[in-house]
Amino acid sequence: MSKLGDDAILPVDLIRQFPKADLHCHLDGSVRVSTIVDLARQQNVELPTKNLEELQGLVSVDDSCESLVDYLRGFEITLSVMQKAYAITRCVYEVCEDASRDGVRYLEIRFSPILHTKEGLSLSQIMEAACDGLSLAEYHLSIRCRL
C-alpha cells in the first residue's frame, strides 16, 4: 500500500464516500441559496438580491470574516424565510439531504427556535416542524439526525 505524501490531495468524490459524523451543523447557516430564493418568492419576502451567486456571497463568509457580528449577518437573510412551519421542515430535510450526499451518516443540527417566532409560530410548532424534517430525512435518506 502506498503512503500519501503530506501534500497529497484526496478527490472530493473519494471523501464523499467515507462515512462521517457532523456534530455541529447550524441550520440557519446551511440553507441552500436556491431554497432561500424559492421560499422568499412563496412568502413575498424581499431579498437583497435574487441572483444566486450574489446571494451566496451575502449568506457565507470566508477567511476575511473578522467578527461574530459579520459571521451572523447572513443568518438574517435565511431567518427571514424560515418563519413558517413548512419552511423549517423543508430546510431541515434539505440540510440532512445535503449532508447525506457528502457522506455524513450522523448529523446534529443546531438552531435557536426563538429566532423563528417573528410571525407567530410557537416554540412547540417550531420544534414539531424541525422534527418533521428530521423524520422525513431519516425515512428517505441513509442518515441519522438529531437536534
PDB file of C-alpha atoms in Angstrom:
ATOM      1  CA  MET A   1       0.000   0.000   0.000  1.00  0.00           C
ATOM      2  CA  SER A   2       1.413   3.363  -0.965  1.00  0.00           C
ATOM      3  CA  LYS A   3       1.717   6.141   1.571  1.00  0.00           C
ATOM      4  CA  LEU A   4       0.245   9.536   0.724  1.00  0.00           C
ATOM      5  CA  GLY A   5       2.645  12.454   0.934  1.00  0.00           C
ATOM      6  CA  ASP A   6       1.928  15.441   3.182  1.00  0.00           C
ATOM      7  CA  ASP A   7       0.867  17.486   0.166  1.00  0.00           C
ATOM      8  CA  ALA A   8      -1.454  14.819  -1.307  1.00  0.00           C
ATOM      9  CA  ILE A   9      -4.977  15.937  -2.055  1.00  0.00           C
ATOM     10  CA  LEU A  10      -7.820  13.455  -1.934  1.00  0.00           C
ATOM     11  CA  PRO A  11     -10.503  13.863  -4.589  1.00  0.00           C
ATOM     12  CA  VAL A  12     -13.818  15.219  -3.262  1.00  0.00           C
ATOM     13  CA  ASP A  13     -15.686  12.243  -4.719  1.00  0.00           C
ATOM     14  CA  LEU A  14     -13.498   9.900  -2.679  1.00  0.00           C
ATOM     15  CA  ILE A  15     -14.007  11.926   0.514  1.00  0.00           C
ATOM     16  CA  ARG A  16     -17.782  11.827  -0.013  1.00  0.00           C
ATOM     17  CA  GLN A  17     -17.648   8.025   0.025  1.00  0.00           C
ATOM     18  CA  PHE A  18     -16.234   7.905   3.567  1.00  0.00           C
ATOM     19  CA  PRO A  19     -18.883   7.761   6.321  1.00  0.00           C
ATOM     20  CA  LYS A  20     -18.741  10.829   8.542  1.00  0.00           C
ATOM     21  CA  ALA A  21     -20.377  12.455  11.567  1.00  0.00           C
ATOM     22  CA  ASP A  22     -21.154  16.184  11.772  1.00  0.00           C
ATOM     23  CA  LEU A  23     -21.755  17.194  15.369  1.00  0.00           C
ATOM     24  CA  HIS A  24     -22.200  20.948  14.923  1.00  0.00           C
ATOM     25  CA  CYS A  25     -24.262  21.988  11.907  1.00  0.00           C
ATOM     26  CA  HIS A  26     -26.033  25.365  12.071  1.00  0.00           C
ATOM     27  CA  LEU A  27     -29.422  25.091  10.371  1.00  0.00           C
ATOM     28  CA  ASP A  28     -29.669  28.796   9.626  1.00  0.00           C
ATOM     29  CA  GLY A  29     -26.205  28.793   8.035  1.00  0.00           C
ATOM     30  CA  SER A  30     -26.738  25.686   5.921  1.00  0.00           C
ATOM     31  CA  VAL A  31     -29.845  26.516   3.899  1.00  0.00           C
ATOM     32  CA  ARG A  32     -29.453  26.232   0.133  1.00  0.00           C
ATOM     33  CA  VAL A  33     -29.390  29.591  -1.626  1.00  0.00           C
ATOM     34  CA  SER A  34     -31.888  28.283  -4.190  1.00  0.00           C
ATOM     35  CA  THR A  35     -34.212  27.398  -1.298  1.00  0.00           C
ATOM     36  CA  ILE A  36     -33.875  30.887   0.178  1.00  0.00           C
ATOM     37  CA  VAL A  37     -34.934  32.375  -3.163  1.00  0.00           C
ATOM     38  CA  ASP A  38     -37.793  29.898  -3.586  1.00  0.00           C
ATOM     39  CA  LEU A  39     -39.133  30.423  -0.060  1.00  0.00           C
ATOM     40  CA  ALA A  40     -38.823  34.204  -0.419  1.00  0.00           C
ATOM     41  CA  ARG A  41     -40.894  34.058  -3.604  1.00  0.00           C
ATOM     42  CA  GLN A  42     -43.558  31.904  -1.937  1.00  0.00           C
ATOM     43  CA  GLN A  43     -43.734  34.152   1.123  1.00  0.00           C
ATOM     44  CA  ASN A  44     -43.315  37.532  -0.606  1.00  0.00           C
ATOM     45  CA  VAL A  45     -40.125  38.208   1.359  1.00  0.00           C
ATOM     46  CA  GLU A  46     -37.865  40.872  -0.127  1.00  0.00           C
ATOM     47  CA  LEU A  47     -34.264  39.694  -0.519  1.00  0.00           C
ATOM     48  CA  PRO A  48     -31.220  41.930  -1.092  1.00  0.00           C
ATOM     49  CA  THR A  49     -30.833  40.152  -4.454  1.00  0.00           C
ATOM     50  CA  LYS A  50     -32.379  37.250  -6.342  1.00  0.00           C
ATOM     51  CA  ASN A  51     -29.109  36.486  -8.105  1.00  0.00           C
ATOM     52  CA  LEU A  52     -27.925  33.161  -6.661  1.00  0.00           C
ATOM     53  CA  GLU A  53     -24.233  33.993  -6.869  1.00  0.00           C
ATOM     54  CA  GLU A  54     -24.658  37.382  -5.197  1.00  0.00           C
ATOM     55  CA  LEU A  55     -26.917  35.913  -2.524  1.00  0.00           C
ATOM     56  CA  GLN A  56     -24.372  33.155  -1.850  1.00  0.00           C
ATOM     57  CA  GLY A  57     -21.816  35.872  -1.171  1.00  0.00           C
ATOM     58  CA  LEU A  58     -24.172  37.544   1.300  1.00  0.00           C
ATOM     59  CA  VAL A  59     -25.010  34.406   3.299  1.00  0.00           C
ATOM     60  CA  SER A  60     -21.494  32.961   3.505  1.00  0.00           C
ATOM     61  CA  VAL A  61     -18.221  34.097   4.992  1.00  0.00           C
ATOM     62  CA  ASP A  62     -14.608  33.471   4.126  1.00  0.00           C
ATOM     63  CA  ASP A  63     -11.323  33.752   5.988  1.00  0.00           C
ATOM     64  CA  SER A  64     -11.554  37.560   5.976  1.00  0.00           C
ATOM     65  CA  CYS A  65     -14.520  37.486   8.396  1.00  0.00           C
ATOM     66  CA  GLU A  66     -13.355  39.441  11.426  1.00  0.00           C
ATOM     67  CA  SER A  67     -16.211  39.242  13.906  1.00  0.00           C
ATOM     68  CA  LEU A  68     -19.146  37.215  15.106  1.00  0.00           C
ATOM     69  CA  VAL A  69     -21.430  40.070  14.022  1.00  0.00           C
ATOM     70  CA  ASP A  70     -20.132  39.761  10.445  1.00  0.00           C
ATOM     71  CA  TYR A  71     -20.459  35.986  10.623  1.00  0.00           C
ATOM     72  CA  LEU A  72     -24.090  36.137  11.752  1.00  0.00           C
ATOM     73  CA  ARG A  73     -25.186  38.797   9.247  1.00  0.00           C
ATOM     74  CA  GLY A  74     -26.111  36.176   6.648  1.00  0.00           C
ATOM     75  CA  PHE A  75     -28.380  34.433   9.140  1.00  0.00           C
ATOM     76  CA  GLU A  76     -30.745  37.428   8.965  1.00  0.00           C
ATOM     77  CA  ILE A  77     -31.419  36.526   5.341  1.00  0.00           C
ATOM     78  CA  THR A  78     -32.033  32.839   5.969  1.00  0.00           C
ATOM     79  CA  LEU A  79     -34.166  33.565   9.030  1.00  0.00           C
ATOM     80  CA  SER A  80     -36.357  35.906   7.008  1.00  0.00           C
ATOM     81  CA  VAL A  81     -37.714  32.916   5.059  1.00  0.00           C
ATOM     82  CA  MET A  82     -37.798  30.448   7.954  1.00  0.00           C
ATOM     83  CA  GLN A  83     -40.769  31.846   9.872  1.00  0.00           C
ATOM     84  CA  LYS A  84     -43.286  29.273   8.575  1.00  0.00           C
ATOM     85  CA  ALA A  85     -43.516  25.668   9.736  1.00  0.00           C
ATOM     86  CA  TYR A  86     -43.321  24.234   6.220  1.00  0.00           C
ATOM     87  CA  ALA A  87     -40.160  26.253   5.543  1.00  0.00           C
ATOM     88  CA  ILE A  88     -38.462  24.937   8.676  1.00  0.00           C
ATOM     89  CA  THR A  89     -39.411  21.365   7.777  1.00  0.00           C
ATOM     90  CA  ARG A  90     -38.086  21.816   4.245  1.00  0.00           C
ATOM     91  CA  CYS A  91     -34.829  23.426   5.367  1.00  0.00           C
ATOM     92  CA  VAL A  92     -34.125  20.731   7.968  1.00  0.00           C
ATOM     93  CA  TYR A  93     -34.806  17.995   5.415  1.00  0.00           C
ATOM     94  CA  GLU A  94     -32.591  19.627   2.773  1.00  0.00           C
ATOM     95  CA  VAL A  95     -29.716  20.170   5.213  1.00  0.00           C
ATOM     96  CA  CYS A  96     -29.905  16.464   6.036  1.00  0.00           C
ATOM     97  CA  GLU A  97     -30.098  15.626   2.337  1.00  0.00           C
ATOM     98  CA  ASP A  98     -27.013  17.704   1.535  1.00  0.00           C
ATOM     99  CA  ALA A  99     -25.101  16.164   4.445  1.00  0.00           C
ATOM    100  CA  SER A 100     -26.093  12.680   3.325  1.00  0.00           C
ATOM    101  CA  ARG A 101     -24.792  13.404  -0.191  1.00  0.00           C
ATOM    102  CA  ASP A 102     -21.464  14.351   1.392  1.00  0.00           C
ATOM    103  CA  GLY A 103     -21.257  11.007   3.187  1.00  0.00           C
ATOM    104  CA  VAL A 104     -22.463  12.200   6.583  1.00  0.00           C
ATOM    105  CA  ARG A 105     -24.230   9.324   8.334  1.00  0.00           C
ATOM    106  CA  TYR A 106     -24.871  11.074  11.667  1.00  0.00           C
ATOM    107  CA  LEU A 107     -25.836  14.754  11.861  1.00  0.00           C
ATOM    108  CA  GLU A 108     -26.536  17.038  14.799  1.00  0.00           C
ATOM    109  CA  ILE A 109     -28.289  20.244  13.767  1.00  0.00           C
ATOM    110  CA  ARG A 110     -28.221  23.320  15.966  1.00  0.00           C
ATOM    111  CA  PHE A 111     -30.601  26.235  15.793  1.00  0.00           C
ATOM    112  CA  SER A 112     -32.349  28.741  18.023  1.00  0.00           C
ATOM    113  CA  PRO A 113     -36.116  28.166  17.860  1.00  0.00           C
ATOM    114  CA  ILE A 114     -36.840  31.580  19.397  1.00  0.00           C
ATOM    115  CA  LEU A 115     -35.497  33.205  16.202  1.00  0.00           C
ATOM    116  CA  HIS A 116     -38.332  31.601  14.233  1.00  0.00           C
ATOM    117  CA  THR A 117     -41.216  33.160  16.193  1.00  0.00           C
ATOM    118  CA  LYS A 118     -41.434  36.501  14.343  1.00  0.00           C
ATOM    119  CA  GLU A 119     -44.634  35.529  12.508  1.00  0.00           C
ATOM    120  CA  GLY A 120     -46.409  33.885  15.408  1.00  0.00           C
ATOM    121  CA  LEU A 121     -45.162  30.302  15.476  1.00  0.00           C
ATOM    122  CA  SER A 122     -44.949  28.886  18.983  1.00  0.00           C
ATOM    123  CA  LEU A 123     -41.789  27.154  20.147  1.00  0.00           C
ATOM    124  CA  SER A 124     -43.705  23.860  20.086  1.00  0.00           C
ATOM    125  CA  GLN A 125     -44.759  24.416  16.462  1.00  0.00           C
ATOM    126  CA  ILE A 126     -41.184  25.251  15.517  1.00  0.00           C
ATOM    127  CA  MET A 127     -39.791  22.130  17.165  1.00  0.00           C
ATOM    128  CA  GLU A 128     -42.514  19.986  15.606  1.00  0.00           C
ATOM    129  CA  ALA A 129     -41.677  21.370  12.159  1.00  0.00           C
ATOM    130  CA  ALA A 130     -37.959  20.699  12.681  1.00  0.00           C
ATOM    131  CA  CYS A 131     -38.688  17.170  13.936  1.00  0.00           C
ATOM    132  CA  ASP A 132     -40.880  16.561  10.881  1.00  0.00           C
ATOM    133  CA  GLY A 133     -37.898  17.433   8.681  1.00  0.00           C
ATOM    134  CA  LEU A 134     -35.685  15.042  10.644  1.00  0.00           C
ATOM    135  CA  SER A 135     -38.240  12.240  10.424  1.00  0.00           C
ATOM    136  CA  LEU A 136     -38.580  12.674   6.679  1.00  0.00           C
ATOM    137  CA  ALA A 137     -34.808  12.672   6.278  1.00  0.00           C
ATOM    138  CA  GLU A 138     -34.312   9.541   8.342  1.00  0.00           C
ATOM    139  CA  TYR A 139     -37.075   7.786   6.405  1.00  0.00           C
ATOM    140  CA  HIS A 140     -35.836   8.732   2.920  1.00  0.00           C
ATOM    141  CA  LEU A 141     -32.066   9.029   3.403  1.00  0.00           C
ATOM    142  CA  SER A 142     -29.204   6.972   4.833  1.00  0.00           C
ATOM    143  CA  ILE A 143     -28.666   9.324   7.756  1.00  0.00           C
ATOM    144  CA  ARG A 144     -29.452   9.630  11.463  1.00  0.00           C
ATOM    145  CA  CYS A 145     -30.245  13.165  12.551  1.00  0.00           C
ATOM    146  CA  ARG A 146     -30.670  14.924  15.879  1.00  0.00           C
ATOM    147  CA  LEU A 147     -31.414  18.451  17.033  1.00  0.00           C
TER     148      LEU A 147
END
